[in-house]
Coordinates of C-alpha atoms in Angstrom, one line a residue:
M239 CA 119.2 108.0 76.5
T240 CA 117.5 105.0 75.7
T241 CA 117.1 104.1 72.5
A242 CA 114.4 101.4 71.0
D243 CA 116.3 98.2 69.3
P244 CA 115.2 98.0 65.4
A245 CA 114.2 94.8 66.0
D246 CA 111.2 96.5 68.5
L247 CA 110.2 98.9 65.9
R248 CA 106.9 98.6 63.9
P249 CA 107.2 99.3 60.0
D250 CA 106.0 102.7 60.9
G251 CA 109.1 103.0 63.0
R252 CA 106.9 103.2 66.3
P253 CA 108.0 100.8 69.3
A254 CA 106.5 97.6 69.2
A255 CA 103.8 96.5 71.5
F256 CA 105.2 93.6 73.5
P257 CA 108.6 95.0 74.1
Q258 CA 107.2 97.7 76.2
F259 CA 104.6 95.4 78.1
P260 CA 107.2 94.3 81.1
T261 CA 107.7 98.2 81.9
A262 CA 104.4 99.4 81.9
F263 CA 103.2 96.0 83.8
R264 CA 105.5 97.4 86.5
F265 CA 104.4 100.6 86.6
A266 CA 101.0 99.3 86.6
L267 CA 101.9 96.6 89.5
R268 CA 103.5 100.1 91.7
D269 CA 100.7 101.8 91.0
Q270 CA 98.0 99.0 92.3
T271 CA 100.0 98.2 95.4
R272 CA 101.5 102.1 96.4
N273 CA 98.4 103.0 98.5
R274 CA 99.1 102.3 101.9
L275 CA 95.6 103.5 103.5
A276 CA 94.2 100.2 101.5
A277 CA 96.7 98.0 102.6
I278 CA 95.9 99.1 106.5
L279 CA 92.2 98.4 105.4
L280 CA 93.2 95.4 103.7
V281 CA 95.2 94.0 106.4
A282 CA 92.7 95.0 109.7
F283 CA 89.3 95.6 108.4
V284 CA 88.6 92.5 106.8
P285 CA 88.8 90.7 110.1
A286 CA 87.6 93.6 111.7
W287 CA 84.5 93.0 109.4
Y288 CA 83.8 89.4 110.1
L289 CA 83.9 89.9 113.7
L290 CA 81.1 92.5 113.4
M291 CA 78.5 90.9 111.1
L292 CA 79.1 87.8 112.9
A293 CA 78.5 89.3 116.2
M294 CA 75.4 91.2 115.3
T295 CA 73.6 88.2 113.2
G296 CA 74.2 85.1 115.7
H297 CA 73.8 81.8 114.1
R298 CA 69.9 81.9 113.1
T299 CA 68.3 79.8 110.5
L300 CA 67.5 81.3 106.8
G301 CA 66.0 80.4 103.7
F302 CA 68.3 81.2 100.7
R303 CA 67.2 80.6 97.3
L304 CA 69.0 79.3 94.6
Y305 CA 67.3 80.5 91.5
A306 CA 69.5 77.8 89.1
T307 CA 67.5 75.3 90.9
G308 CA 64.3 76.7 92.5
R309 CA 65.3 75.7 95.7
T310 CA 65.7 77.1 99.0
L311 CA 68.1 76.2 101.2
A312 CA 67.8 76.4 104.8
V313 CA 71.5 77.9 106.1
D314 CA 73.0 79.1 109.0
G315 CA 72.2 82.7 109.0
G316 CA 76.1 84.1 110.7
H317 CA 77.8 82.0 108.0
L318 CA 75.6 83.4 105.4
T319 CA 76.6 87.0 106.4
L320 CA 80.2 86.5 106.1
I321 CA 80.1 85.2 102.8
S322 CA 78.0 88.9 102.4
A323 CA 80.0 90.7 104.7
G324 CA 83.4 89.5 102.2
L325 CA 82.0 90.6 99.2
N326 CA 81.1 93.8 100.9
A327 CA 84.3 94.3 102.2
L328 CA 86.0 93.4 98.4
S329 CA 83.7 95.5 96.7
M330 CA 85.2 98.6 98.5
I331 CA 88.8 97.5 99.0
V332 CA 89.4 96.8 95.8
G333 CA 87.4 99.6 94.0
F334 CA 88.6 101.8 96.5
A335 CA 92.1 100.8 96.2
V336 CA 91.8 100.4 91.7
F337 CA 89.8 103.7 91.4
D338 CA 93.0 105.9 93.6
A339 CA 95.5 104.4 91.6
V340 CA 94.3 104.7 88.1
R341 CA 93.6 107.9 88.9
R342 CA 96.6 108.6 90.1
S343 CA 98.4 107.8 86.8
L344 CA 96.2 109.0 84.3
A345 CA 98.1 111.8 83.2
F346 CA 101.5 109.8 83.2
D347 CA 99.5 107.6 81.3
R348 CA 99.0 109.9 79.0
R349 CA 102.6 111.6 78.8
L350 CA 104.0 107.6 78.0
V351 CA 102.1 107.7 74.8
F352 CA 102.7 111.3 73.8
A353 CA 106.1 109.3 74.3
G354 CA 105.8 106.6 72.0
Y355 CA 104.3 104.1 74.1
R356 CA 101.8 102.1 72.8
Q357 CA 98.4 102.0 74.1
A358 CA 98.0 97.9 73.9
A359 CA 100.6 97.7 75.8
L360 CA 99.3 99.9 78.8
V361 CA 96.3 98.8 78.4
A362 CA 97.0 94.9 78.6
A363 CA 99.5 95.7 82.0
K364 CA 96.8 97.5 83.6
T365 CA 94.8 94.9 83.0
L366 CA 96.7 92.0 84.2
A367 CA 97.7 94.0 87.4
I368 CA 94.3 94.8 87.9
A369 CA 93.9 91.2 88.1
L370 CA 96.6 89.9 90.6
V371 CA 95.8 92.6 92.8
A372 CA 91.9 91.4 93.0
G373 CA 93.1 87.7 92.9
S374 CA 95.7 88.4 95.6
V375 CA 93.2 90.0 97.8
A376 CA 90.1 87.5 97.4
C377 CA 92.3 85.3 98.3
Y378 CA 92.9 87.4 101.6
A379 CA 90.0 87.4 102.6
A380 CA 88.8 83.9 102.1
L381 CA 91.8 83.0 104.3
V382 CA 90.8 84.9 107.3
L383 CA 87.2 83.6 106.6
L384 CA 88.8 80.5 108.1
G385 CA 89.0 82.0 111.0
F386 CA 85.5 82.6 111.7
W387 CA 84.2 79.7 109.9
R388 CA 85.1 76.3 108.6
P389 CA 83.3 74.8 105.7
S390 CA 84.3 71.8 103.7
P391 CA 87.2 72.6 101.2
E392 CA 84.5 72.4 98.4
G393 CA 83.1 75.0 99.9
W394 CA 85.4 77.2 100.9
L395 CA 86.9 77.3 96.7
A396 CA 83.4 78.2 96.2
V397 CA 83.3 81.2 98.5
L398 CA 87.1 81.7 97.4
A399 CA 85.6 81.7 93.6
G400 CA 82.2 84.1 94.2
F401 CA 84.9 86.3 96.3
A402 CA 87.4 86.7 93.2
A403 CA 84.4 87.4 90.7
I404 CA 83.4 90.2 92.7
A405 CA 87.2 91.4 93.8
L406 CA 87.5 91.6 89.7
T407 CA 83.9 93.7 89.1
Y408 CA 84.7 96.1 91.2
G409 CA 88.4 96.6 90.1
A410 CA 86.8 96.7 86.6
F411 CA 84.4 99.2 88.3
G412 CA 87.2 101.2 89.8
L413 CA 89.2 101.3 86.5
L414 CA 85.9 102.4 84.9
L415 CA 85.5 105.6 87.2
G416 CA 89.5 106.2 88.1
V417 CA 89.0 107.3 84.3
L418 CA 85.8 108.7 83.6
V419 CA 84.5 110.9 87.0
R420 CA 86.0 114.1 87.4
G421 CA 86.8 113.8 91.4
D422 CA 87.7 111.8 94.2
L423 CA 84.3 112.3 95.9
E424 CA 82.3 111.2 92.9
G425 CA 84.2 107.8 92.4
F426 CA 84.3 107.4 96.6
F427 CA 80.2 108.0 96.4
L428 CA 79.7 105.9 93.4
I429 CA 81.6 102.8 95.0
I430 CA 80.7 103.4 98.7
M431 CA 76.8 103.1 97.4
G432 CA 77.1 101.0 95.1
G433 CA 79.0 98.2 96.9
L434 CA 76.1 98.7 100.1
M435 CA 73.9 98.5 98.2
D436 CA 74.7 95.4 95.8
T437 CA 76.3 92.8 98.4
F438 CA 73.9 93.3 101.3
L439 CA 70.8 93.2 99.4
Q440 CA 71.7 90.0 98.6
N441 CA 71.3 88.9 102.2
P442 CA 67.8 88.2 103.2
L443 CA 68.5 88.5 106.9
G444 CA 68.4 92.0 106.4
N445 CA 66.6 92.2 103.4
P446 CA 62.8 91.1 103.0
L447 CA 63.5 91.3 99.4
A448 CA 66.8 89.1 99.2
N449 CA 64.7 86.1 97.7
K450 CA 63.2 88.0 94.6
P451 CA 63.9 88.1 91.1
V452 CA 64.9 91.9 90.7
L453 CA 68.2 91.0 92.3
E454 CA 69.3 89.7 89.4
W455 CA 70.8 92.4 88.2
F456 CA 72.9 93.5 90.6
P457 CA 76.9 92.4 89.8
S458 CA 77.1 90.7 93.0
F459 CA 74.3 88.4 92.1
G460 CA 76.1 85.7 90.4
P461 CA 79.0 85.2 92.6
M462 CA 76.9 85.1 95.9
Q463 CA 74.3 82.2 94.5
F464 CA 77.7 80.7 93.5
A465 CA 79.2 80.8 96.5
V466 CA 76.4 80.2 99.0
A467 CA 75.2 76.8 96.7
G468 CA 78.9 75.5 96.6
A469 CA 79.7 75.9 100.5
F470 CA 76.2 74.8 101.8
S471 CA 75.1 72.3 99.5
R472 CA 78.0 71.4 97.3
T473 CA 75.9 72.4 94.1
W474 CA 78.0 74.3 91.2
L475 CA 76.7 77.0 90.1
W476 CA 78.8 77.7 86.9
G477 CA 76.1 79.8 84.4
H478 CA 76.1 82.3 88.0
L479 CA 79.9 82.8 87.9
A480 CA 79.8 83.3 84.4
L481 CA 77.4 85.7 85.0
G482 CA 79.7 87.6 87.9
L483 CA 82.6 87.4 85.5
A484 CA 80.9 89.1 82.8
W485 CA 80.0 91.8 84.9
A486 CA 83.9 92.6 85.5
A487 CA 84.3 91.7 81.5
G488 CA 81.5 94.3 81.0
F489 CA 82.9 97.1 83.3
A490 CA 86.7 96.5 82.1
L491 CA 85.8 96.6 78.6
C492 CA 83.7 100.2 79.2
G493 CA 86.9 101.1 81.1
L494 CA 89.6 100.1 78.3
A495 CA 87.6 101.6 76.1
V496 CA 87.2 105.3 77.9
F497 CA 91.0 104.9 78.7
H498 CA 92.3 104.3 75.3
L499 CA 90.0 107.9 74.3
R500 CA 91.9 109.3 76.8
T501 CA 95.6 108.9 76.5
R502 CA 95.5 108.7 72.5
S503 CA 98.5 111.0 71.0
G504 CA 97.8 114.6 71.1
T505 CA 99.8 117.1 68.8
L506 CA 103.4 117.5 69.3
T507 CA 105.3 120.9 71.0
S508 CA 107.4 123.1 69.1
R509 CA 110.4 121.7 69.0
G510 CA 108.6 118.3 67.4
R511 CA 108.4 116.0 70.9
P512 CA 105.9 115.2 72.4
P513 CA 105.6 116.1 75.3
G514 CA 107.5 114.4 78.7
L515 CA 109.2 112.7 76.5
H516 CA 112.0 113.4 79.3
R517 CA 109.6 112.3 82.0
F518 CA 108.9 108.9 80.0
R519 CA 112.7 108.7 79.6
R520 CA 113.9 108.9 83.3
A521 CA 110.9 106.5 84.4
A522 CA 112.4 104.2 82.0
R523 CA 115.9 104.5 82.9
E524 CA 115.1 104.2 86.8
S525 CA 112.7 100.9 85.9
R526 CA 115.6 99.3 84.6

């Protein structure tokens, strides 16, 4: 049986959150990366999606409005569609992966809390794991983009930043749905419809309302504006990137608040031990 070091205990006798964080982070990262379907979708779907969207749109010139400056840029429609296609792919892949991982691990997370694990450690571990996964997937999607379009180095970094912002946003959205909705179908439907409506409405190629102010209320508005401005005019709209990160922070705070409520410690068993203690001890031994 594992025992806690007295130096790791709080004054109330419960384990401190920081010494528990490495184990909680390994659990969270394992849950986020064990989904093979998400990995297959990432490797195969992203380049296939780029190829399909570029073949469908061609290279006609489109007008894209930058709201921060009031300018309307004349941009290559195919390259613009590659940006919106990347945002769309990231919204669904990251959203699916995080949603599935959170739903599968929620019962085990609750048992960990019952067994004495601090919620702060679990919350911090899940936040860092989701951020790492979202950042890695965004980097992959931005690297694959170079096989279809070679923007300037500054433009590519702007696209990467926009991709990272949307990946974080839908990772946080997947976390919120994972702890909130009751079934898989509801979560998948909301991620699919949310990602499609959000990202493709930003592209004026297929949406005549793409340059209208109503789209400022969509999560992908900030990342799309930042990526397009950096890629086509080398303009850095930091406020719009911050807007995208604000959506991610809002979804994350809501999701972590619901996670905190759903993993609160319950009553002890008749033997005076929290339920699931043996499973926690076995998992802790296996992680060493």
